[in-house]
Amino acid sequence: MANRATGELARREFVRRVIATGAGLATANLGLAGCGPKVAAGAGEDLGPIEKGLNLYLWSDYLADDTVPNFEKEFGVKVTVDTYESNEEMAAKLMAGASGYDLVLPSSYLFPVLFSKDLLAPLRRKYLTNWGNVAPLFLNPPWDPGNAHSVPWGWGTTGIAYRKDLVRERPDSWAVFFDERYRGKVTMLDDLRDVIGSFLRLRGRSLNSVDPAELAAAKQDALKAKPNLRAYVSAPVKAQLIAGDVWIAQMWSGDAQQAIAEQPAIEYLVPKEGGTIFSDALVMPRSAPHQRAAHEFLNYILRPPVAAAIADKTGYGTPNQAALPLTRAKVPYPTADELGRLEYQKDLGQGSEQWDRIWTEIKAA
Ligand code: N2P
């Protein structure tokens, strides 16, 4: 992608710095425990009175129905919500200079890229009076030391959702996408990190590999699976899965839960070879036009009932410790066994050009 090529040097320097401080490495537990330097949050001058508008740019299907209307009513702010289907789509837009957004919601692996382009504003912690509700596991993550620029939103995994009434064998391997019996009935995410990543895992590799030979093998596997695929489609596949037009879909855990809520014959699993675990967090671009309203929204979603409603509607895990007891459907942190099979995506640094090229070739084939 052109946007990835620009600023490549700055990004490389940033990544080198991150690696040098150890801040880029996932450490204990969920990989969320921080080891980077503490950065004092809360610096900066007052933001002034709350503005009348707020522009959100979020993953699709990531809100409860009343999240935004209740905020609008209580704060007298008109909120617009634009959505995206991948980190890369969102990053491309930001890097092309989109400047109207007040809050966006990247996954952790995108942070080094956003920092390298100096796109993120530090948050003023004094406006985040509900900050104490965040679970310790999500404090001081390696990708944003001291949470100086982000408020954690949700976490989940990438796996397989399938119709157990239509598929006889449990599809617990990424190899299911090679199975011609399911031709035209299967989809994979429209997401280069998840598609190439899953075929790397299939062969026992890291889903962050930048090894040319490993990537070449993953590309061959993706090309082998492609004739069976109905489409590369992300969150919108839910409707086709519910209708039974799609039987097996590579899917994110929460989106799968949303589909299960409407069609109990759907089941979700993480294949035996393992998959992605991700953590998404709200950040404020430096160009955000409504910074006080953005902080009020961040503080609002940190309220336990608001966070619990989001978790219940979206099916993702909440990083809000105080919200957990309020959720109807608990999303427990992964077990040690599951964690052994899950991997955080990392920024690929210089390797991202290779990934982008392979993905373009797969899509074009
Ligand atoms: C929301 C999907 C977000 C998960 N529909 C990917 N990080």
GROMACS .gro file of C-alpha atoms and ligand atoms in nm, residues 59-62 87 107 235 252 255 258 278 280 316, ligand 1:
model
   20
   59TRP     CA    1  -1.484  -0.105   1.359
   60SER     CA    2  -1.833  -0.201   1.242
   61ASP     CA    3  -2.072  -0.368   1.491
   62TYR     CA    4  -1.866  -0.259   1.788
   87ASN     CA    5  -0.701  -0.175   1.053
  107SER     CA    6  -0.570  -0.291   1.720
  235ALA     CA    7  -1.797  -0.867   0.989
  252TRP     CA    8  -1.351  -1.269   1.501
  255ASP     CA    9  -1.874  -1.110   1.570
  258GLN     CA   10  -2.328  -1.178   1.763
  278PHE     CA   11  -0.616  -0.892   1.967
  280ASP     CA   12  -0.837  -0.280   2.039
  316TYR     CA   13  -1.602  -0.915   2.287
  366N2P     C1   14  -1.554  -0.563   1.518
  366N2P     C2   15  -1.435  -0.640   1.482
  366N2P     C3   16  -1.315  -0.596   1.553
  366N2P     C4   17  -1.220  -0.703   1.571
  366N2P     N1   18  -1.665  -0.593   1.434
  366N2P     C5   19  -1.090  -0.690   1.505
  366N2P     N2   20  -0.992  -0.634   1.585
   0.00000   0.00000   0.00000
